[in-house]
mmCIF file of C-alpha atoms in Angstrom:
data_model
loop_
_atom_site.group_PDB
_atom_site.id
_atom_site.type_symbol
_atom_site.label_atom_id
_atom_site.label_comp_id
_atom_site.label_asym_id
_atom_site.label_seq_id
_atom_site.Cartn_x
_atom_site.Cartn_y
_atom_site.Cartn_z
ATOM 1 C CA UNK A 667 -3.874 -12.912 -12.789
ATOM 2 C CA UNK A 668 -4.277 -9.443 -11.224
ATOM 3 C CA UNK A 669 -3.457 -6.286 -12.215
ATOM 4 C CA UNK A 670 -2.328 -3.691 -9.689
ATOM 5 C CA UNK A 671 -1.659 0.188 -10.789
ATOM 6 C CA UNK A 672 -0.742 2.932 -8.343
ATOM 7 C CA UNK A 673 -1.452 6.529 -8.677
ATOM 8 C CA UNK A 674 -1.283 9.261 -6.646
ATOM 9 C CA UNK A 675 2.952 9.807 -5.723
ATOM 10 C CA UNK A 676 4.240 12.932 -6.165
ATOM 11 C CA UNK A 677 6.263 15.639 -4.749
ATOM 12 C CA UNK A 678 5.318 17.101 -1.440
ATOM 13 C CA UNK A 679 6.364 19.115 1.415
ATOM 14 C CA UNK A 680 7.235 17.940 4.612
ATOM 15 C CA UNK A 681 4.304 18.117 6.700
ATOM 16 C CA UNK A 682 1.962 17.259 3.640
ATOM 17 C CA UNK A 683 -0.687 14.680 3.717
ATOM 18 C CA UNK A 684 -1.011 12.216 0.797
ATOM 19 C CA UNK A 685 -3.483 9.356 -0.565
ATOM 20 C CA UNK A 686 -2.479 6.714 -2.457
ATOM 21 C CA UNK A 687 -4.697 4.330 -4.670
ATOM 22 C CA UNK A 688 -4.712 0.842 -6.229
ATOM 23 C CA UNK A 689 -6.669 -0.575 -8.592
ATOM 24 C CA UNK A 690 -6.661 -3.942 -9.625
ATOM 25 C CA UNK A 691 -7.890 -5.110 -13.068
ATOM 26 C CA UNK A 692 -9.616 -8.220 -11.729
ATOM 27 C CA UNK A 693 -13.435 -8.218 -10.072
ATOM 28 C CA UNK A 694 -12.145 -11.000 -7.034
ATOM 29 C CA UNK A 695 -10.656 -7.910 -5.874
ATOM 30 C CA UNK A 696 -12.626 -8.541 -2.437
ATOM 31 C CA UNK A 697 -11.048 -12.262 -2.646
ATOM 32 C CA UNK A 698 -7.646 -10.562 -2.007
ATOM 33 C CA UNK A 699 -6.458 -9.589 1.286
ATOM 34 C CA UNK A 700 -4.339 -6.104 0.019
ATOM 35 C CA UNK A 701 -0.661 -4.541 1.180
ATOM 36 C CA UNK A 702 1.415 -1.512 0.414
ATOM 37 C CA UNK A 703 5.148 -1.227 0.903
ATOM 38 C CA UNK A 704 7.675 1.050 -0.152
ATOM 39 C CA UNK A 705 11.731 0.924 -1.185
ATOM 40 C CA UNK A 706 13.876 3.755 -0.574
ATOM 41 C CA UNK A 707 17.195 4.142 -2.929
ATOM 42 C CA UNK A 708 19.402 1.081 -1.761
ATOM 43 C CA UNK A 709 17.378 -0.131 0.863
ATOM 44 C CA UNK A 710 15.360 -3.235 0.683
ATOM 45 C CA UNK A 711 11.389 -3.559 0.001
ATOM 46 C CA UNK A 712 9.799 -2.781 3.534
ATOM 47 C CA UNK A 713 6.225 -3.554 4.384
ATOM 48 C CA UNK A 714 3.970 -0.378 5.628
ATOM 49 C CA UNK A 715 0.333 -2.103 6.108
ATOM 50 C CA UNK A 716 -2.102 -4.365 5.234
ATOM 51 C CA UNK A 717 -5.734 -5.190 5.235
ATOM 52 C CA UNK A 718 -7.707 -8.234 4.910
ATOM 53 C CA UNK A 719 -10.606 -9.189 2.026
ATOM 54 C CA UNK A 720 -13.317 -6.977 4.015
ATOM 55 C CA UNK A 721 -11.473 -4.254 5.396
ATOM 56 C CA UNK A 722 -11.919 -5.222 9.101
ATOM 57 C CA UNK A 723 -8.543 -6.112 10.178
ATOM 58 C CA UNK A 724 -5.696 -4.220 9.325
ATOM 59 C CA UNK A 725 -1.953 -4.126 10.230
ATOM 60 C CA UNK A 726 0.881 -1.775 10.361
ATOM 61 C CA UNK A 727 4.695 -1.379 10.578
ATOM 62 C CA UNK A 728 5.416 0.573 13.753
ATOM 63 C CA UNK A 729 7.486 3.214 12.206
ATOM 64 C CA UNK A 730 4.289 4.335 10.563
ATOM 65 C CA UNK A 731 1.643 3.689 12.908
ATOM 66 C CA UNK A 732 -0.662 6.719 13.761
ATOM 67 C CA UNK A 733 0.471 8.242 10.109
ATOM 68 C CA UNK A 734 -0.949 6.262 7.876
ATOM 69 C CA UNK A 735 -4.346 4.234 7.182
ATOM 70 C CA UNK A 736 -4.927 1.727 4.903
ATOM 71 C CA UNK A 737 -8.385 1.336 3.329
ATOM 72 C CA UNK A 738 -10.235 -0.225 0.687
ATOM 73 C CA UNK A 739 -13.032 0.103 -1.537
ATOM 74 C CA UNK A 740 -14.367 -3.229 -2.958
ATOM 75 C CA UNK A 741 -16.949 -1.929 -5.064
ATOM 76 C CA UNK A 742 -14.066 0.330 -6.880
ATOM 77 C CA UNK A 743 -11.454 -2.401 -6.949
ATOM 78 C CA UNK A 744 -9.488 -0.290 -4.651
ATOM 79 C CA UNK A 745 -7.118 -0.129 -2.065
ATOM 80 C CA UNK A 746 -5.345 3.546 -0.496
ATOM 81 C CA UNK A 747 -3.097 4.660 1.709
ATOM 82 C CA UNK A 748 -3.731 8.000 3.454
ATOM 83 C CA UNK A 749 -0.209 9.498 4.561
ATOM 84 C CA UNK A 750 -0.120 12.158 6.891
ATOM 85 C CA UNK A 751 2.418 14.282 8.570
ATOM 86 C CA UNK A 752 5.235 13.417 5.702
ATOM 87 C CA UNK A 753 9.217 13.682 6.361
ATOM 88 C CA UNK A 754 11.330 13.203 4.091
ATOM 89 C CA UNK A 755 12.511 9.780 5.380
ATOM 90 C CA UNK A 756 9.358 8.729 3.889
ATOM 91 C CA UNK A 757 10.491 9.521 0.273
ATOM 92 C CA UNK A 758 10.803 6.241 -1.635
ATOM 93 C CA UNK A 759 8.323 4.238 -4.444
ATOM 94 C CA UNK A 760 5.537 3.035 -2.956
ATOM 95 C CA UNK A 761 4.122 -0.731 -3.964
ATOM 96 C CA UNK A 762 0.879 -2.267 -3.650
ATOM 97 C CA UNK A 763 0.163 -6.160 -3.292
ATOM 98 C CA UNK A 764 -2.471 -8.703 -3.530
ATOM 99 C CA UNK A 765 -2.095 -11.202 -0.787
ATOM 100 C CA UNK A 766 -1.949 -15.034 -2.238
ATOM 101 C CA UNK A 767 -5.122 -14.860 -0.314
ATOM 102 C CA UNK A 768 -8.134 -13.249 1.644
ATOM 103 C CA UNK A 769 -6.283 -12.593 4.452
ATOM 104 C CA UNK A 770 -3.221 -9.741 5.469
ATOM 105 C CA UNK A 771 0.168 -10.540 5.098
ATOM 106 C CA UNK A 772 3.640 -8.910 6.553
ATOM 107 C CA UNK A 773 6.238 -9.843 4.502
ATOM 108 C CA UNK A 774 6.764 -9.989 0.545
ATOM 109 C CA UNK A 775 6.314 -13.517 0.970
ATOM 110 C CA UNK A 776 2.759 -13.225 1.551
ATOM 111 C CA UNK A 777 1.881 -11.398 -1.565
ATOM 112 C CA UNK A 778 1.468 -12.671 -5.444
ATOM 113 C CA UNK A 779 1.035 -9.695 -7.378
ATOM 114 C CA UNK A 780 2.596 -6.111 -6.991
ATOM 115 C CA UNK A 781 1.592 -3.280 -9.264
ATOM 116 C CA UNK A 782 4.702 -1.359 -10.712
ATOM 117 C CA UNK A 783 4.890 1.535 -7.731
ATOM 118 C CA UNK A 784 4.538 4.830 -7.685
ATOM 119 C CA UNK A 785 7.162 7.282 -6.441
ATOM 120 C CA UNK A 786 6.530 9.883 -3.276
ATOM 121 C CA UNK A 787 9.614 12.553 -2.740
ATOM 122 C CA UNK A 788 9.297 14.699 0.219
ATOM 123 C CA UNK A 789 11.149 18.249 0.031
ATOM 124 C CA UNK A 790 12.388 19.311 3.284
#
């Protein structure tokens, strides 16, 4: 079992930058290959990136490439997402996943454990 929390939403301005962490409860953190996603109000769960068990490869939705960066910290148990350049299209909750295993995944599918999301609103 692994334990995911979020921190880090908030409110923000367009144009603000944001980071995003996850921690998970469990020391095979570095087993894990890690994702993020986000829901906006009555839209379905979309994937934003991913990154595999050591950080080296790393994958992202195209409506957010050059804005955001995934990285991780496997000594801190930790996974973030740096958002930069915010718009308010970008307000929804924001969800982090372990992967069912060391590598990255793309879908929901790929992912066993989500922590309980934290919510980013961007003022306009």
């Amino acid at each position: 079992q692994v334990q995911l929390v979020e921190s880090g939403g908030g409110l923000v301005q367009a144009g603000d930058s944001l980071r995003l962490s996850c921690t998970a409860s469990r020391r095979t953190f570095s087993w894990y290959g890690m994702g993020w996603f986000r829901q906006a109000p009555e839209k379905e769960r979309e994937f934003i990136a991913s990154i595999n068990w050591s950080g080296g490869i790393t994958r992202y939705a195209d409506s957010v490439k050059g804005r955001f960066l995934i990285f991780r910290d496997n000594a801190k148990n930790t996974v973030y997402l740096q958002i930069n350049s915010l718009t308010f299209e970008d307000t929804a909750v924001y969800y982090c996943a372990a992967a069912r295993g060391p590598d990255y995944g793309l879908s929901t599918a790929d992912y066993g454990y989500w922590g309980q999301g934290t919510q980013v609103t961007v003022s306009s």
